[in-house]
Amino acid sequence: MHELPPKLDALDLADPRTFRAHDQYAIWRRLRAEAPVFWNAPRGDRPGFWALTKYDDIMAVYKDDDHFTSERGNVLTTLLAGGDSAAGRMLAVTDGKRHRDLRNVFLKAFSPRALSYVAERVRENARSRVRAGVELGACDFARDVAEKIPINTISDLLGVPEGDEHRDHLLDLTKTALSSDEADADDEDAAEASLMARNEILMYFDDLVVEHRRTPKDDVIGAMVASSIDGVPLSDDDIVFNCYSLIIGGDETSRLTMIGTVPAMVDHPDQWAAYKNGTVETKTAVEEILRWVSPAMHFGRRATKDVTVRGTKIAAGDIVTLWNSSANRDEDVFDGPERLDLARSPNRHATFGYGPHFCLGAYLGRTEVGAMLEALREYVGEMHVTAEPELVHSNLLSGISSLQVKLLPA
Ligand code: HEM
């Protein structure tokens, strides 16, 4: 890791290499202190954008769908490209009444009651994967233990057929669509590969929707197929975009959080001991792991009107990015934010966003992290990280793609 550049202007938060070259938390500390409303200057043809790093400012923008829209993209990739082709159709990039109506289509399918079957499968899956990891002794926690849990969960939810053939294929595609495990991959090659992966995911769901129309099923695709908004049934494209959003939104974020649990515990043996001996409950531990790992570093919006944030004028049309990973370490909000405290309460982290677009899968994400924690507590005595972790290469996601560990039985 290199020292931060003396001039903050040299920082480029859109470049994934920034997060490999520097400790991201050092960046956030410095920006919160010196430039909480930071202008990330344009680079070449690419436009500049604002980066907010204070918790209160971030939450205020998440909540404010009067001055800010998601319909022109909600992550740097689409915001910088000028928009998202699924705007107005995919939940995360739809605003206003259409967003509320679409969200209502999902809310029933995502209620804790409706998810009880999926949640039970998550717990079984986590137990059997962790048990297998302990039997292996030495393993890659990312690939051998955590990898298949979230993809199976979302596949159960959406009605993707059982078995590795379909689900492994989708897993490969989702891994390529948002981030790259290869730090040295040429930027253009990586962009091309991720575009192809995104298209393949859409094509896969095209076929699945056709099948669901032929034979109605009791799953989330089934719920979408049976829904209408203002009397108009959802089109195949609408459904496919939303399947894409669920698989992309729910797979990698949950996976990275589960993987991040291990180094968090290994680096804080007192916290692991407190969790193991029951001093700390799973409920608070889950929230702290979510705060600590912050797998989705940023989301973003475009300003629709001139607006002032912390005394700085943001013009209509400007891109504004919201860095959750900084909000979660804001010293004005969290007591000792750089300390992992599994009993932390209250813990109003920004990991799932806030306001109208608050994560639809938050209950499921929490269930997955809780299932992993409980499986580790049940089956693992000691954990050792045996090689330098490999990190994902992204300006959106933060976490580990490969983690060599030794798991000793409880
Ligand atoms: C929205 C994070 C798990 C589906 C969001 C947002 C965040 C987030 C920050 C807000 C985006 C914005 O405001 O633009 C996470 C994290 C997860 C997780 C950190 C895991 C630890 C899941 C899961 C699913 C899911 C498991 C689905 C099964 C969605 C969807 C939205 C969303 C559909 C859009 C909601 C809307 O626009 O109304 N997520 N998520 N997420 N998430 Fe998650």
CSV table of C-alpha atoms and ligand atoms in Angstrom, one decimal:
chain,number,residue,atom,x,y,z
A,1,MET,CA,0.0,0.0,0.0
A,2,HIS,CA,1.3,3.5,-0.9
A,3,GLU,CA,1.0,6.7,1.0
A,4,LEU,CA,-2.0,8.8,-0.1
A,5,PRO,CA,-1.0,11.5,-2.6
A,6,PRO,CA,-0.4,14.8,-0.8
A,7,LYS,CA,-2.9,16.5,-3.1
A,8,LEU,CA,-6.3,14.9,-2.9
A,9,ASP,CA,-7.0,16.1,-6.5
A,10,ALA,CA,-4.8,13.3,-7.7
A,11,LEU,CA,-7.2,10.7,-6.3
A,12,ASP,CA,-9.5,9.0,-8.8
A,13,LEU,CA,-12.3,7.0,-7.1
A,14,ALA,CA,-13.6,5.7,-10.4
A,15,ASP,CA,-10.3,3.8,-11.0
A,16,PRO,CA,-10.3,0.4,-9.3
A,17,ARG,CA,-6.6,0.6,-9.0
A,18,THR,CA,-7.0,3.3,-6.4
A,19,PHE,CA,-8.4,0.8,-4.0
A,20,ARG,CA,-5.4,-1.6,-4.5
A,21,ALA,CA,-2.8,1.1,-4.2
A,22,HIS,CA,-4.2,2.6,-1.0
A,23,ASP,CA,-5.9,1.6,2.1
A,24,GLN,CA,-9.5,2.7,1.3
A,25,TYR,CA,-10.1,3.6,5.0
A,26,ALA,CA,-7.2,6.0,4.9
A,27,ILE,CA,-8.8,7.6,1.8
A,28,TRP,CA,-12.1,8.0,3.6
A,29,ARG,CA,-10.6,9.4,6.8
A,30,ARG,CA,-8.8,12.0,4.8
A,31,LEU,CA,-11.8,12.9,2.6
A,32,ARG,CA,-14.1,13.2,5.6
A,33,ALA,CA,-11.7,15.5,7.4
A,34,GLU,CA,-10.5,17.6,4.4
A,35,ALA,CA,-13.0,17.4,1.6
A,36,PRO,CA,-16.3,15.7,2.7
A,37,VAL,CA,-17.9,16.9,-0.6
A,38,PHE,CA,-15.1,16.0,-2.9
A,39,TRP,CA,-15.0,16.8,-6.6
A,40,ASN,CA,-13.4,13.9,-8.5
A,41,ALA,CA,-12.0,15.7,-11.5
A,42,PRO,CA,-12.8,14.5,-15.1
A,43,ARG,CA,-10.2,12.2,-16.7
A,44,GLY,CA,-10.0,12.3,-20.5
A,45,ASP,CA,-13.5,11.9,-21.9
A,46,ARG,CA,-14.9,10.8,-18.6
A,47,PRO,CA,-16.9,13.4,-16.7
A,48,GLY,CA,-16.2,14.5,-13.1
A,49,PHE,CA,-18.4,13.6,-10.2
A,50,TRP,CA,-19.0,14.4,-6.6
A,51,ALA,CA,-18.1,12.0,-3.8
A,52,LEU,CA,-19.8,12.3,-0.4
A,53,THR,CA,-18.1,10.6,2.5
A,54,LYS,CA,-20.0,11.9,5.6
A,55,TYR,CA,-22.7,9.6,7.0
A,56,ASP,CA,-25.3,12.4,7.4
A,57,ASP,CA,-24.8,13.8,3.9
A,58,ILE,CA,-25.0,10.3,2.4
A,59,MET,CA,-28.2,9.4,4.2
A,60,ALA,CA,-29.8,12.7,3.3
A,61,VAL,CA,-29.2,12.1,-0.5
A,62,TYR,CA,-30.4,8.4,-0.3
A,63,LYS,CA,-33.7,9.8,1.2
A,64,ASP,CA,-34.1,12.7,-1.2
A,65,ASP,CA,-35.7,11.5,-4.4
A,66,ASP,CA,-36.9,15.0,-5.0
A,67,HIS,CA,-33.4,16.4,-5.8
A,68,PHE,CA,-31.8,13.2,-6.9
A,69,THR,CA,-32.7,10.4,-9.4
A,70,SER,CA,-31.6,6.8,-9.9
A,71,GLU,CA,-33.0,6.7,-13.4
A,72,ARG,CA,-29.8,7.9,-15.0
A,73,GLY,CA,-27.8,5.2,-13.3
A,74,ASN,CA,-27.1,4.3,-9.6
A,75,VAL,CA,-23.4,3.1,-9.8
A,76,LEU,CA,-20.4,4.8,-11.3
A,77,THR,CA,-20.2,2.6,-14.4
A,78,THR,CA,-23.7,3.6,-15.6
A,79,LEU,CA,-23.6,7.1,-14.2
A,80,LEU,CA,-20.4,7.9,-16.1
A,81,ALA,CA,-21.7,6.2,-19.3
A,82,GLY,CA,-24.6,8.6,-19.2
A,83,GLY,CA,-27.4,6.3,-18.1
A,84,ASP,CA,-28.7,2.8,-17.6
A,85,SER,CA,-30.6,1.0,-20.4
A,86,ALA,CA,-32.9,-0.6,-17.8
A,87,ALA,CA,-34.1,2.8,-16.4
A,88,GLY,CA,-37.7,2.9,-15.6
A,89,ARG,CA,-38.0,-0.9,-15.7
A,90,MET,CA,-35.4,-2.4,-13.3
A,91,LEU,CA,-36.3,-1.6,-9.6
A,92,ALA,CA,-33.0,0.0,-8.6
A,93,VAL,CA,-33.0,2.4,-11.5
A,94,THR,CA,-36.7,3.4,-11.4
A,95,ASP,CA,-38.1,6.2,-9.4
A,96,GLY,CA,-41.4,7.6,-8.2
A,97,LYS,CA,-44.8,5.8,-8.6
A,98,ARG,CA,-43.5,3.2,-11.0
A,99,HIS,CA,-40.8,2.3,-8.4
A,100,ARG,CA,-43.3,2.0,-5.6
A,101,ASP,CA,-45.6,-0.2,-7.7
A,102,LEU,CA,-42.8,-2.4,-8.8
A,103,ARG,CA,-41.4,-2.7,-5.3
A,104,ASN,CA,-44.9,-3.8,-4.1
A,105,VAL,CA,-44.7,-6.6,-6.6
A,106,PHE,CA,-41.7,-7.9,-4.8
A,107,LEU,CA,-42.5,-7.1,-1.2
A,108,LYS,CA,-44.8,-10.0,-0.7
A,109,ALA,CA,-42.2,-12.5,-2.2
A,110,PHE,CA,-39.5,-10.9,0.0
A,111,SER,CA,-41.3,-10.8,3.4
A,112,PRO,CA,-39.6,-12.8,6.2
A,113,ARG,CA,-42.6,-15.1,6.2
A,114,ALA,CA,-42.4,-15.9,2.5
A,115,LEU,CA,-38.7,-16.4,2.8
A,116,SER,CA,-38.8,-18.9,5.7
A,117,TYR,CA,-38.2,-21.8,3.4
A,118,VAL,CA,-35.3,-20.1,1.6
A,119,ALA,CA,-33.8,-19.0,4.9
A,120,GLU,CA,-33.9,-22.6,6.2
A,121,ARG,CA,-32.1,-23.8,3.0
A,122,VAL,CA,-29.5,-21.0,3.6
A,123,ARG,CA,-28.8,-22.3,7.1
A,124,GLU,CA,-28.5,-25.9,5.9
A,125,ASN,CA,-26.2,-24.9,3.1
A,126,ALA,CA,-23.9,-22.9,5.3
A,127,ARG,CA,-23.7,-25.7,7.8
A,128,SER,CA,-22.8,-28.3,5.2
A,129,ARG,CA,-20.3,-26.0,3.4
A,130,VAL,CA,-18.5,-25.1,6.6
A,131,ARG,CA,-18.4,-28.7,7.8
A,132,ALA,CA,-16.9,-29.7,4.4
A,133,GLY,CA,-14.3,-26.9,4.8
A,134,VAL,CA,-13.3,-28.2,8.2
A,135,GLU,CA,-13.0,-31.7,6.8
A,136,LEU,CA,-10.7,-30.4,4.1
A,137,GLY,CA,-8.7,-28.6,6.8
A,138,ALA,CA,-6.9,-26.4,4.4
A,139,CYS,CA,-9.1,-24.7,1.8
A,140,ASP,CA,-10.0,-21.6,-0.1
A,141,PHE,CA,-12.8,-20.2,2.0
A,142,ALA,CA,-14.0,-18.1,-0.9
A,143,ARG,CA,-14.2,-20.9,-3.4
A,144,ASP,CA,-14.8,-24.0,-1.3
A,145,VAL,CA,-17.1,-22.6,1.4
A,146,ALA,CA,-18.8,-19.3,0.7
A,147,GLU,CA,-19.1,-19.2,-3.1
A,148,LYS,CA,-22.2,-21.2,-3.7
A,149,ILE,CA,-24.4,-20.1,-0.8
A,150,PRO,CA,-25.8,-16.8,-2.2
A,151,ILE,CA,-26.1,-18.0,-5.8
A,152,ASN,CA,-28.1,-21.0,-4.5
A,153,THR,CA,-30.3,-18.7,-2.4
A,154,ILE,CA,-31.2,-16.4,-5.2
A,155,SER,CA,-31.6,-19.3,-7.6
A,156,ASP,CA,-34.1,-20.9,-5.1
A,157,LEU,CA,-35.9,-17.6,-4.9
A,158,LEU,CA,-36.1,-17.0,-8.6
A,159,GLY,CA,-36.8,-20.6,-9.6
A,160,VAL,CA,-33.5,-21.4,-11.4
A,161,PRO,CA,-33.5,-25.2,-11.8
A,162,GLU,CA,-31.6,-27.2,-9.1
A,163,GLY,CA,-28.2,-28.6,-9.9
A,164,ASP,CA,-24.7,-27.2,-10.5
A,165,GLU,CA,-25.0,-26.9,-14.3
A,166,HIS,CA,-27.3,-23.8,-14.3
A,167,ARG,CA,-26.2,-22.3,-11.1
A,168,ASP,CA,-22.4,-22.6,-11.6
A,169,HIS,CA,-22.9,-21.0,-15.0
A,170,LEU,CA,-24.8,-18.1,-13.4
A,171,LEU,CA,-22.2,-17.7,-10.7
A,172,ASP,CA,-19.4,-17.4,-13.3
A,173,LEU,CA,-21.4,-14.8,-15.1
A,174,THR,CA,-22.2,-12.7,-12.1
A,175,LYS,CA,-18.6,-12.7,-11.0
A,176,THR,CA,-17.5,-11.3,-14.3
A,177,ALA,CA,-20.4,-8.9,-14.7
A,178,LEU,CA,-19.5,-6.5,-11.9
A,179,SER,CA,-15.9,-6.9,-10.9
A,180,SER,CA,-12.9,-8.7,-12.0
A,181,ASP,CA,-10.7,-11.1,-9.9
A,182,GLU,CA,-7.8,-10.2,-12.2
A,183,ALA,CA,-6.1,-7.1,-11.2
A,184,ASP,CA,-3.9,-7.0,-14.3
A,185,ALA,CA,-6.7,-7.5,-16.7
A,186,ASP,CA,-6.6,-4.8,-19.4
A,187,ASP,CA,-9.4,-2.3,-18.7
A,188,GLU,CA,-10.9,-2.7,-22.1
A,189,ASP,CA,-10.8,-6.5,-22.0
A,190,ALA,CA,-12.4,-6.4,-18.5
A,191,ALA,CA,-15.1,-4.1,-19.7
A,192,GLU,CA,-15.8,-6.2,-22.8
A,193,ALA,CA,-16.0,-9.4,-20.7
A,194,SER,CA,-18.3,-7.9,-18.2
A,195,LEU,CA,-20.6,-6.6,-21.0
A,196,MET,CA,-20.8,-10.1,-22.5
A,197,ALA,CA,-21.5,-11.6,-19.1
A,198,ARG,CA,-24.3,-9.1,-18.5
A,199,ASN,CA,-25.9,-10.0,-21.9
A,200,GLU,CA,-25.6,-13.7,-21.2
A,201,ILE,CA,-27.4,-13.3,-17.9
A,202,LEU,CA,-30.2,-11.5,-19.6
A,203,MET,CA,-30.4,-14.2,-22.3
A,204,TYR,CA,-30.5,-16.9,-19.6
A,205,PHE,CA,-33.5,-15.3,-17.9
A,206,ASP,CA,-35.2,-14.7,-21.2
A,207,ASP,CA,-35.5,-18.4,-21.6
A,208,LEU,CA,-36.5,-19.0,-18.0
A,209,VAL,CA,-39.4,-16.4,-18.2
A,210,VAL,CA,-40.7,-18.2,-21.3
A,211,GLU,CA,-40.8,-21.4,-19.3
A,212,HIS,CA,-42.5,-19.7,-16.4
A,213,ARG,CA,-45.2,-18.3,-18.7
A,214,ARG,CA,-45.8,-21.8,-20.0
A,215,THR,CA,-45.9,-23.5,-16.6
A,216,PRO,CA,-46.8,-21.0,-13.8
A,217,LYS,CA,-44.6,-21.5,-10.7
A,218,ASP,CA,-44.7,-20.3,-7.1
A,219,ASP,CA,-41.5,-18.3,-7.0
A,220,VAL,CA,-40.4,-14.7,-7.6
A,221,ILE,CA,-40.4,-15.0,-11.4
A,222,GLY,CA,-43.9,-16.6,-11.0
A,223,ALA,CA,-44.9,-13.6,-8.9
A,224,MET,CA,-43.7,-11.2,-11.6
A,225,VAL,CA,-45.4,-13.1,-14.4
A,226,ALA,CA,-48.7,-12.9,-12.5
A,227,SER,CA,-48.4,-9.1,-11.8
A,228,SER,CA,-49.8,-6.1,-13.5
A,229,ILE,CA,-49.2,-2.4,-12.8
A,230,ASP,CA,-52.1,-0.1,-13.5
A,231,GLY,CA,-53.7,-3.0,-15.3
A,232,VAL,CA,-50.7,-3.7,-17.6
A,233,PRO,CA,-48.9,-7.0,-17.1
A,234,LEU,CA,-45.1,-6.8,-16.7
A,235,SER,CA,-43.4,-7.4,-20.0
A,236,ASP,CA,-40.8,-10.1,-20.5
A,237,ASP,CA,-38.1,-7.4,-20.7
A,238,ASP,CA,-39.3,-5.9,-17.4
A,239,ILE,CA,-39.1,-9.3,-15.7
A,240,VAL,CA,-35.7,-10.2,-17.2
A,241,PHE,CA,-34.2,-6.9,-16.1
A,242,ASN,CA,-35.4,-7.5,-12.6
A,243,CYS,CA,-34.1,-11.0,-12.5
A,244,TYR,CA,-30.8,-9.6,-13.5
A,245,SER,CA,-31.0,-7.0,-10.8
A,246,LEU,CA,-31.7,-9.7,-8.1
A,247,ILE,CA,-29.0,-12.0,-9.1
A,248,ILE,CA,-26.4,-9.2,-9.5
A,249,GLY,CA,-27.6,-7.4,-6.3
A,250,GLY,CA,-27.8,-10.5,-4.2
A,251,ASP,CA,-24.9,-12.7,-5.1
A,252,GLU,CA,-21.6,-11.0,-4.8
A,253,THR,CA,-22.5,-8.6,-2.0
A,254,SER,CA,-23.6,-11.4,0.3
A,255,ARG,CA,-20.7,-13.6,-0.8
A,256,LEU,CA,-18.1,-10.9,-0.1
A,257,THR,CA,-19.6,-10.3,3.4
A,258,MET,CA,-19.5,-14.0,4.3
A,259,ILE,CA,-15.9,-14.3,3.1
A,260,GLY,CA,-15.0,-11.1,5.0
A,261,THR,CA,-16.2,-12.6,8.2
A,262,VAL,CA,-13.2,-14.8,8.5
A,263,PRO,CA,-10.4,-12.2,8.4
A,264,ALA,CA,-12.5,-10.0,10.7
A,265,MET,CA,-12.5,-12.8,13.3
A,266,VAL,CA,-8.9,-13.9,12.7
A,267,ASP,CA,-7.7,-10.3,13.2
A,268,HIS,CA,-9.8,-9.8,16.3
A,269,PRO,CA,-9.4,-13.0,18.4
A,270,ASP,CA,-11.1,-11.4,21.4
A,271,GLN,CA,-14.3,-10.9,19.4
A,272,TRP,CA,-14.2,-14.4,18.0
A,273,ALA,CA,-13.8,-15.7,21.5
A,274,ALA,CA,-16.7,-13.6,22.7
A,275,TYR,CA,-18.9,-14.8,19.9
A,276,LYS,CA,-17.9,-18.5,20.4
A,277,ASN,CA,-18.6,-18.4,24.2
A,278,GLY,CA,-22.0,-16.8,23.7
A,279,THR,CA,-21.2,-13.4,25.3
A,280,VAL,CA,-22.2,-11.8,22.0
A,281,GLU,CA,-25.4,-12.6,20.1
A,282,THR,CA,-25.6,-13.4,16.4
A,283,LYS,CA,-28.0,-10.5,15.8
A,284,THR,CA,-25.6,-7.8,16.8
A,285,ALA,CA,-22.6,-9.7,15.3
A,286,VAL,CA,-24.3,-9.7,11.9
A,287,GLU,CA,-24.8,-6.0,11.9
A,288,GLU,CA,-21.2,-5.3,12.9
A,289,ILE,CA,-19.9,-7.6,10.2
A,290,LEU,CA,-22.1,-5.8,7.6
A,291,ARG,CA,-20.7,-2.5,8.8
A,292,TRP,CA,-17.1,-3.8,8.9
A,293,VAL,CA,-17.0,-5.4,5.5
A,294,SER,CA,-19.2,-2.9,3.6
A,295,PRO,CA,-19.1,-4.9,0.4
A,296,ALA,CA,-20.8,-2.3,-1.8
A,297,MET,CA,-18.5,0.7,-1.5
A,298,HIS,CA,-20.7,3.2,-3.3
A,299,PHE,CA,-24.0,3.9,-4.9
A,300,GLY,CA,-24.9,7.0,-6.7
A,301,ARG,CA,-27.4,9.4,-8.1
A,302,ARG,CA,-27.8,12.3,-10.5
A,303,ALA,CA,-29.0,15.7,-9.2
A,304,THR,CA,-32.2,16.8,-10.9
A,305,LYS,CA,-32.1,20.3,-9.4
A,306,ASP,CA,-29.5,22.6,-8.0
A,307,VAL,CA,-28.9,21.6,-4.4
A,308,THR,CA,-26.5,22.5,-1.6
A,309,VAL,CA,-24.7,19.8,0.4
A,310,ARG,CA,-22.6,20.9,3.4
A,311,GLY,CA,-22.3,24.4,1.9
A,312,THR,CA,-21.2,23.2,-1.5
A,313,LYS,CA,-23.4,23.8,-4.5
A,314,ILE,CA,-24.2,20.8,-6.6
A,315,ALA,CA,-25.7,21.7,-10.0
A,316,ALA,CA,-28.7,20.0,-11.7
A,317,GLY,CA,-27.3,17.2,-13.8
A,318,ASP,CA,-24.2,16.5,-11.7
A,319,ILE,CA,-23.3,12.9,-10.7
A,320,VAL,CA,-23.2,12.4,-6.9
A,321,THR,CA,-21.6,9.2,-5.4
A,322,LEU,CA,-22.4,8.0,-1.9
A,323,TRP,CA,-19.5,6.1,-0.3
A,324,ASN,CA,-21.2,3.7,2.2
A,325,SER,CA,-17.8,2.3,3.2
A,326,SER,CA,-16.9,5.8,4.5
A,327,ALA,CA,-20.2,6.4,6.1
A,328,ASN,CA,-19.7,3.2,8.1
A,329,ARG,CA,-16.5,4.5,9.6
A,330,ASP,CA,-17.7,8.1,10.3
A,331,GLU,CA,-16.3,9.1,13.7
A,332,ASP,CA,-19.3,11.5,14.2
A,333,VAL,CA,-21.7,8.6,14.1
A,334,PHE,CA,-19.9,5.4,15.4
A,335,ASP,CA,-18.1,5.2,18.6
A,336,GLY,CA,-14.6,3.9,17.8
A,337,PRO,CA,-15.5,3.2,14.2
A,338,GLU,CA,-12.1,1.5,13.5
A,339,ARG,CA,-12.9,-1.1,16.2
A,340,LEU,CA,-14.7,-4.3,15.4
A,341,ASP,CA,-17.3,-4.6,18.2
A,342,LEU,CA,-19.6,-7.5,17.6
A,343,ALA,CA,-21.9,-6.3,20.4
A,344,ARG,CA,-22.2,-2.8,19.0
A,345,SER,CA,-25.6,-1.3,19.6
A,346,PRO,CA,-27.1,0.8,18.1
A,347,ASN,CA,-25.5,0.1,14.8
A,348,ARG,CA,-27.2,2.2,12.1
A,349,HIS,CA,-24.8,1.3,9.3
A,350,ALA,CA,-25.3,2.4,5.7
A,351,THR,CA,-24.5,-1.0,4.2
A,352,PHE,CA,-28.0,-1.5,2.7
A,353,GLY,CA,-28.5,2.1,1.8
A,354,TYR,CA,-31.5,4.1,3.0
A,355,GLY,CA,-34.8,5.6,1.9
A,356,PRO,CA,-36.9,4.5,-1.0
A,357,HIS,CA,-34.3,2.2,-2.6
A,358,PHE,CA,-33.3,0.6,0.7
A,359,CYS,CA,-32.0,-2.9,-0.1
A,360,LEU,CA,-34.9,-5.2,-1.0
A,361,GLY,CA,-32.8,-8.2,0.0
A,362,ALA,CA,-31.6,-6.9,3.4
A,363,TYR,CA,-33.4,-9.7,5.3
A,364,LEU,CA,-31.9,-12.3,3.1
A,365,GLY,CA,-28.4,-10.7,3.3
A,366,ARG,CA,-28.7,-10.7,7.1
A,367,THR,CA,-29.9,-14.3,7.1
A,368,GLU,CA,-26.9,-15.4,5.0
A,369,VAL,CA,-24.3,-13.6,7.2
A,370,GLY,CA,-26.0,-15.0,10.3
A,371,ALA,CA,-26.1,-18.5,8.9
A,372,MET,CA,-22.3,-18.3,8.2
A,373,LEU,CA,-21.5,-16.9,11.6
A,374,GLU,CA,-23.5,-19.7,13.3
A,375,ALA,CA,-22.0,-22.4,11.2
A,376,LEU,CA,-18.5,-21.1,12.0
A,377,ARG,CA,-19.4,-21.0,15.7
A,378,GLU,CA,-20.7,-24.6,15.6
A,379,TYR,CA,-18.0,-26.3,13.6
A,380,VAL,CA,-14.8,-24.3,13.8
A,381,GLY,CA,-12.5,-23.9,16.7
A,382,GLU,CA,-9.5,-22.0,15.3
A,383,MET,CA,-9.2,-20.3,11.9
A,384,HIS,CA,-5.9,-19.3,10.3
A,385,VAL,CA,-5.3,-17.3,7.1
A,386,THR,CA,-2.4,-19.0,5.4
A,387,ALA,CA,-1.7,-16.7,2.4
A,388,GLU,CA,-2.2,-13.1,1.4
A,389,PRO,CA,-5.9,-12.8,0.4
A,390,GLU,CA,-6.7,-12.0,-3.3
A,391,LEU,CA,-8.9,-8.9,-3.6
A,392,VAL,CA,-11.7,-8.2,-6.1
A,393,HIS,CA,-10.8,-5.5,-8.7
A,394,SER,CA,-13.6,-3.0,-8.7
A,395,ASN,CA,-14.6,0.6,-7.8
A,396,LEU,CA,-18.0,-0.7,-6.6
A,397,LEU,CA,-17.4,-3.9,-4.6
A,398,SER,CA,-14.8,-4.4,-1.9
A,399,GLY,CA,-13.7,-7.8,-0.6
A,400,ILE,CA,-11.8,-11.0,-1.1
A,401,SER,CA,-12.0,-13.3,-4.1
A,402,SER,CA,-9.6,-16.0,-2.8
A,403,LEU,CA,-8.8,-16.7,0.9
A,404,GLN,CA,-6.6,-19.6,1.8
A,405,VAL,CA,-7.4,-20.8,5.3
A,406,LYS,CA,-6.9,-23.6,7.7
A,407,LEU,CA,-10.0,-24.4,9.7
A,408,LEU,CA,-9.6,-26.5,12.9
A,409,PRO,CA,-12.6,-28.3,14.2
A,410,ALA,CA,-14.4,-27.0,17.3
B,1,HEM,C1,-30.6,-2.3,-3.2
B,1,HEM,C2,-26.7,-3.5,-0.7
B,1,HEM,C3,-28.1,-8.2,-0.6
B,1,HEM,C4,-31.4,-7.0,-4.0
B,1,HEM,C5,-29.5,-2.2,-2.5
B,1,HEM,C6,-28.8,-1.0,-2.1
B,1,HEM,C7,-27.7,-1.3,-1.4
B,1,HEM,C8,-27.6,-2.8,-1.3
B,1,HEM,C9,-26.7,-0.4,-0.7
B,1,HEM,C10,-29.3,0.4,-2.4
B,1,HEM,C11,-29.0,0.8,-3.8
B,1,HEM,C12,-29.3,2.3,-4.1
B,1,HEM,O1,-29.8,3.0,-3.3
B,1,HEM,O2,-29.2,2.7,-5.3
B,1,HEM,C13,-26.7,-4.9,-0.5
B,1,HEM,C14,-25.8,-5.6,0.4
B,1,HEM,C15,-26.2,-6.9,0.4
B,1,HEM,C16,-27.4,-7.0,-0.4
B,1,HEM,C17,-24.6,-5.0,1.0
B,1,HEM,C18,-25.6,-8.1,1.1
B,1,HEM,C19,-24.9,-8.1,2.2
B,1,HEM,C20,-29.1,-8.3,-1.5
B,1,HEM,C21,-29.9,-9.5,-1.8
B,1,HEM,C22,-30.8,-9.2,-2.8
B,1,HEM,C23,-30.7,-7.7,-3.1
B,1,HEM,C24,-29.6,-10.8,-1.2
B,1,HEM,C25,-31.8,-10.0,-3.5
B,1,HEM,C26,-32.0,-11.2,-3.3
B,1,HEM,C27,-31.5,-5.7,-4.0
B,1,HEM,C28,-32.4,-4.9,-4.9
B,1,HEM,C29,-32.2,-3.6,-4.7
B,1,HEM,C30,-31.1,-3.5,-3.7
B,1,HEM,C31,-33.4,-5.5,-5.9
B,1,HEM,C32,-32.9,-2.4,-5.3
B,1,HEM,C33,-34.0,-1.9,-4.4
B,1,HEM,C34,-34.8,-0.7,-4.9
B,1,HEM,O3,-34.3,0.0,-5.7
B,1,HEM,O4,-35.9,-0.5,-4.4
B,1,HEM,N1,-28.7,-3.3,-2.0
B,1,HEM,N2,-27.7,-5.7,-0.9
B,1,HEM,N3,-29.7,-7.2,-2.3
B,1,HEM,N4,-30.7,-4.7,-3.3
B,1,HEM,FE1,-29.3,-5.2,-2.0
